[in-house]
Amino acid sequence: MNYKASDKLQDLQYFGEYGGVNPSISDSSTYTFISAKTMFDTFEGNTEGCYLYSRHSSPSNLYLGEALAALEGTETANVYGSGMGAITAVILQMCNSGDHIVSSRTIYGGTYAFMKNFLKKFNIKVSFVDTTSIEAIENAITDSTKMIYCEAVSNPLLEVANIAAISTLAKKHELPLVVDNTFSPLSVAPGKLGADVVIHSLTKFINGTSDCVAGVVCGTTDFCLSLKDVNSGAGMLLGSTLDSLRASSILKNMRTLHIRMKKHSENALYLAEKFEQDGLKVSYPGLASHPGHQTMKTQMNSEYGYGGLLTLNVGSLENANALMELMQEKNLGYLAVSLGFYKTLFSAPGTSTSSEIPLEEQIAMGLSEGLIRFSIGLDNDIERTYKTMKGCMEQLHILNLKPVS
Ligand SMILES: *Cc1c(COP(=O)(O)O)cnc(C)c1O
């Protein structure tokens, strides 16, 4: 892959209002107009560069959007108050009552619940399929299908979508492909592989400090403008606006994303390889044993590695809970949902972030009770972390491990 997102980000240049190296933060909900005619034109969407009201757009949100468009290599991007705010706006913008969506079955629990339960209110139907099978996606497409939806690296099972292949299928059927890239910023660039819309929960790696929720939709100028339309834009009318102050702080955090992603990936690969050697049931796209390894290799930007997420199956929920509590006690990280923090975060997705998915469906997709999802932190001495983790597993007799050499 030739697209160098981190160079594009590096090349953005800012001269703040007073010459500051950071753009000034816009601290207004509404904007004055010298002429009444300009205000009317702005409502009609005809005046470039004029701000009207901050639910529509604000300078700070546009700066952050510009950086995220550079990250994904799309024409533009709109930022939102959360990842779900971005996802729901895209779905409701693209689909009308009676329409149909083909979605991956292994997606974020909130997205799954929205599609499965909430979209019933709008009579929008969803087929959940195994998107690693192009045939399964094609078989699910009907005359009413309006969108194909997947995650680049899926939550929580780390399934890898073959974006180029899905995009070819989507183009054949003239359908937009929407990809949630929250788990793999920089390492995968779905827009460059043929996705029409790329979504992120900025709450995770991109912001990286676990201090706010935010989201983004990266896409064409036409689509992003349609989301902002004062008469018919889902982003504008559903109101999941991001606050300017938060937009400015996320923009500043984004500047270290490339360094953080490399470290998250380096640490996760180290642990995954060690755990695998120890005979543990570890799943990580960077391991040759992972079903998505080859796909990931062909579509990733290799310098950022295979990402910071790995899962470990410790056999039962009791084992998972005991291990997570002990690891927290030993200060290896926090028993918490979410991801992309400097400390390792761990949770059992079956009873937390994917609990929206019914048990039978969890089993069908391979999400077992004893699964722990780890978002590996930026630990400086990952060998020390590994030894302490292994000590926790030995102490709990969870697994018959060989002693630490
Ligand atoms: C967290 C997450 C979301 C939802 O984002 P919020 O910012 O919590 O609304 C969507 N998709 C994925 C893959 C996520 O991990």
Coordinates of N, CA and C in Angstrom, one line a residue, residues 258-339:
H258 N 0.7 7.8 15.0 CA 1.6 6.8 14.3 C 2.6 6.2 15.2
I259 N 3.0 6.9 16.2 CA 4.0 6.4 17.2 C 3.3 5.4 18.1
R260 N 2.1 5.8 18.5 CA 1.3 4.9 19.4 C 0.9 3.6 18.8
M261 N 0.5 3.7 17.5 CA 0.0 2.5 16.8 C 1.2 1.5 16.7
K262 N 2.4 2.0 16.4 CA 3.5 1.1 16.2 C 3.8 0.4 17.5
K263 N 3.7 1.1 18.6 CA 4.0 0.6 19.9 C 2.9 -0.4 20.4
H264 N 1.7 0.0 20.2 CA 0.6 -1.0 20.5 C 0.8 -2.3 19.8
S265 N 1.1 -2.2 18.5 CA 1.3 -3.4 17.6 C 2.5 -4.2 18.0
E266 N 3.6 -3.5 18.3 CA 4.8 -4.2 18.7 C 4.6 -5.0 20.0
N267 N 3.9 -4.4 21.0 CA 3.7 -5.0 22.2 C 2.7 -6.2 22.1
A268 N 1.6 -6.0 21.3 CA 0.6 -7.0 21.1 C 1.2 -8.2 20.4
L269 N 2.1 -8.0 19.4 CA 2.7 -9.1 18.7 C 3.6 -9.9 19.6
Y270 N 4.4 -9.2 20.4 CA 5.3 -9.8 21.4 C 4.5 -10.8 22.3
L271 N 3.4 -10.2 22.9 CA 2.6 -11.1 23.8 C 1.9 -12.2 23.1
A272 N 1.4 -11.9 21.9 CA 0.7 -13.0 21.1 C 1.6 -14.1 20.8
E273 N 2.8 -13.8 20.4 CA 3.8 -14.9 20.1 C 4.2 -15.7 21.3
K274 N 4.4 -15.0 22.4 CA 4.8 -15.7 23.7 C 3.6 -16.6 24.1
F275 N 2.4 -16.0 24.1 CA 1.3 -16.8 24.6 C 1.1 -18.0 23.7
E276 N 1.3 -17.9 22.4 CA 1.1 -19.0 21.5 C 2.2 -20.1 21.8
Q277 N 3.4 -19.6 22.0 CA 4.5 -20.6 22.4 C 4.1 -21.3 23.7
D278 N 3.4 -20.6 24.6 CA 3.0 -21.2 25.8 C 1.9 -22.2 25.7
G279 N 1.3 -22.3 24.5 CA 0.2 -23.2 24.3 C -1.2 -22.6 24.6
L280 N -1.2 -21.3 24.7 CA -2.5 -20.7 25.0 C -3.3 -20.5 23.7
K281 N -4.6 -20.4 23.9 CA -5.5 -20.1 22.7 C -5.6 -18.6 22.5
V282 N -4.6 -18.1 21.7 CA -4.5 -16.7 21.5 C -4.9 -16.4 20.0
S283 N -5.6 -15.3 19.8 CA -6.0 -14.9 18.5 C -5.5 -13.5 18.2
Y284 N -4.6 -13.4 17.2 CA -4.0 -12.1 16.8 C -3.8 -12.1 15.3
P285 N -4.2 -11.1 14.6 CA -4.0 -11.1 13.1 C -2.5 -11.2 12.7
G286 N -1.6 -10.9 13.6 CA -0.2 -11.0 13.3 C 0.4 -12.4 13.4
L287 N -0.4 -13.3 13.9 CA 0.1 -14.7 14.0 C -0.3 -15.5 12.7
A288 N 0.6 -16.3 12.2 CA 0.3 -17.1 11.0 C -0.9 -18.0 11.2
S289 N -1.2 -18.4 12.5 CA -2.3 -19.2 12.8 C -3.6 -18.5 12.7
H290 N -3.6 -17.2 12.6 CA -4.9 -16.5 12.5 C -5.5 -16.6 11.1
P291 N -6.8 -16.9 11.1 CA -7.4 -17.1 9.7 C -7.4 -15.9 8.8
G292 N -7.2 -14.7 9.4 CA -7.2 -13.5 8.6 C -5.8 -13.0 8.3
H293 N -4.8 -13.7 8.7 CA -3.4 -13.3 8.6 C -3.0 -12.9 7.2
Q294 N -3.3 -13.8 6.2 CA -2.8 -13.5 4.9 C -3.5 -12.2 4.3
T295 N -4.9 -12.2 4.6 CA -5.6 -11.0 4.1 C -5.0 -9.7 4.7
M296 N -4.8 -9.8 6.0 CA -4.2 -8.6 6.7 C -2.9 -8.2 6.1
K297 N -2.1 -9.2 5.8 CA -0.7 -8.9 5.2 C -0.8 -8.2 3.9
T298 N -1.8 -8.6 3.1 CA -1.8 -8.0 1.7 C -2.4 -6.6 1.8
Q299 N -3.3 -6.3 2.8 CA -3.9 -5.0 2.7 C -3.4 -4.0 3.8
M300 N -2.5 -4.4 4.6 CA -2.1 -3.5 5.7 C -0.9 -2.6 5.2
N301 N -0.7 -1.6 6.0 CA 0.4 -0.7 5.9 C 1.4 -1.2 6.9
S302 N 2.4 -2.0 6.4 CA 3.1 -2.9 7.4 C 3.8 -2.2 8.5
E303 N 4.2 -0.9 8.3 CA 5.0 -0.3 9.4 C 4.2 -0.1 10.6
Y304 N 2.8 -0.2 10.6 CA 2.0 0.0 11.8 C 1.7 -1.3 12.4
G305 N 2.0 -2.4 11.8 CA 1.8 -3.7 12.5 C 0.4 -4.1 12.4
Y306 N 0.1 -5.2 13.2 CA -1.2 -5.8 13.2 C -2.2 -5.3 14.2
G307 N -1.9 -4.2 14.8 CA -2.8 -3.6 15.7 C -2.6 -4.0 17.2
G308 N -3.3 -3.4 18.1 CA -3.1 -3.5 19.5 C -4.1 -4.5 20.2
L309 N -5.0 -5.1 19.4 CA -6.0 -6.0 20.1 C -5.6 -7.4 19.9
L310 N -5.8 -8.2 21.0 CA -5.7 -9.6 20.9 C -6.7 -10.3 21.8
T311 N -7.1 -11.5 21.5 CA -8.0 -12.2 22.4 C -7.4 -13.5 22.9
L312 N -7.8 -13.9 24.1 CA -7.2 -15.1 24.7 C -8.5 -15.8 25.2
N313 N -8.5 -17.1 24.9 CA -9.6 -17.9 25.4 C -9.1 -18.8 26.5
V314 N -9.6 -18.5 27.7 CA -9.2 -19.2 28.9 C -10.2 -20.2 29.4
G315 N -11.1 -20.6 28.5 CA -11.9 -21.8 28.8 C -13.3 -21.5 29.4
S316 N -13.3 -20.7 30.4 CA -14.6 -20.4 31.1 C -14.7 -19.0 31.5
L317 N -15.9 -18.5 31.8 CA -16.1 -17.2 32.3 C -15.5 -17.0 33.7
E318 N -15.5 -18.1 34.5 CA -14.9 -18.0 35.8 C -13.4 -17.8 35.7
N319 N -12.8 -18.5 34.8 CA -11.3 -18.3 34.6 C -11.1 -16.9 34.1
A320 N -11.9 -16.4 33.2 CA -11.7 -15.1 32.6 C -11.8 -14.0 33.7
N321 N -12.9 -14.2 34.5 CA -13.1 -13.1 35.5 C -12.0 -13.2 36.6
A322 N -11.6 -14.4 37.0 CA -10.5 -14.5 38.0 C -9.2 -13.9 37.5
L323 N -8.9 -14.2 36.2 CA -7.6 -13.7 35.6 C -7.7 -12.2 35.5
M324 N -8.8 -11.7 35.0 CA -8.9 -10.2 34.8 C -8.8 -9.5 36.2
E325 N -9.4 -10.0 37.2 CA -9.3 -9.4 38.5 C -7.9 -9.4 39.1
L326 N -7.2 -10.5 38.9 CA -5.8 -10.6 39.3 C -4.9 -9.7 38.5
M327 N -5.1 -9.7 37.2 CA -4.2 -8.8 36.4 C -4.4 -7.4 36.8
Q328 N -5.6 -7.0 37.2 CA -5.8 -5.6 37.6 C -5.1 -5.3 39.0
E329 N -5.2 -6.3 39.8 CA -4.6 -6.2 41.1 C -3.1 -6.1 41.0
K330 N -2.5 -6.8 40.0 CA -1.1 -6.7 39.8 C -0.7 -5.5 38.9
N331 N -1.6 -4.6 38.7 CA -1.4 -3.4 37.9 C -0.9 -3.6 36.5
L332 N -1.5 -4.7 35.9 CA -1.1 -4.9 34.5 C -2.0 -4.2 33.5
G333 N -3.1 -3.6 34.1 CA -4.0 -2.8 33.3 C -5.3 -2.7 34.0
Y334 N -6.4 -2.3 33.3 CA -7.7 -2.1 33.9 C -8.7 -3.1 33.4
L335 N -9.6 -3.6 34.3 CA -10.7 -4.4 33.8 C -11.8 -3.4 33.4
A336 N -11.7 -3.1 32.1 CA -12.5 -2.0 31.5 C -12.8 -2.3 30.1
V337 N -14.0 -1.8 29.6 CA -14.2 -1.9 28.2 C -13.4 -0.8 27.5
S338 N -13.6 -0.7 26.2 CA -12.9 0.3 25.3 C -11.5 -0.1 25.0
L339 N -10.8 0.7 24.2 CA -9.5 0.3 23.7 C -8.7 1.5 23.3

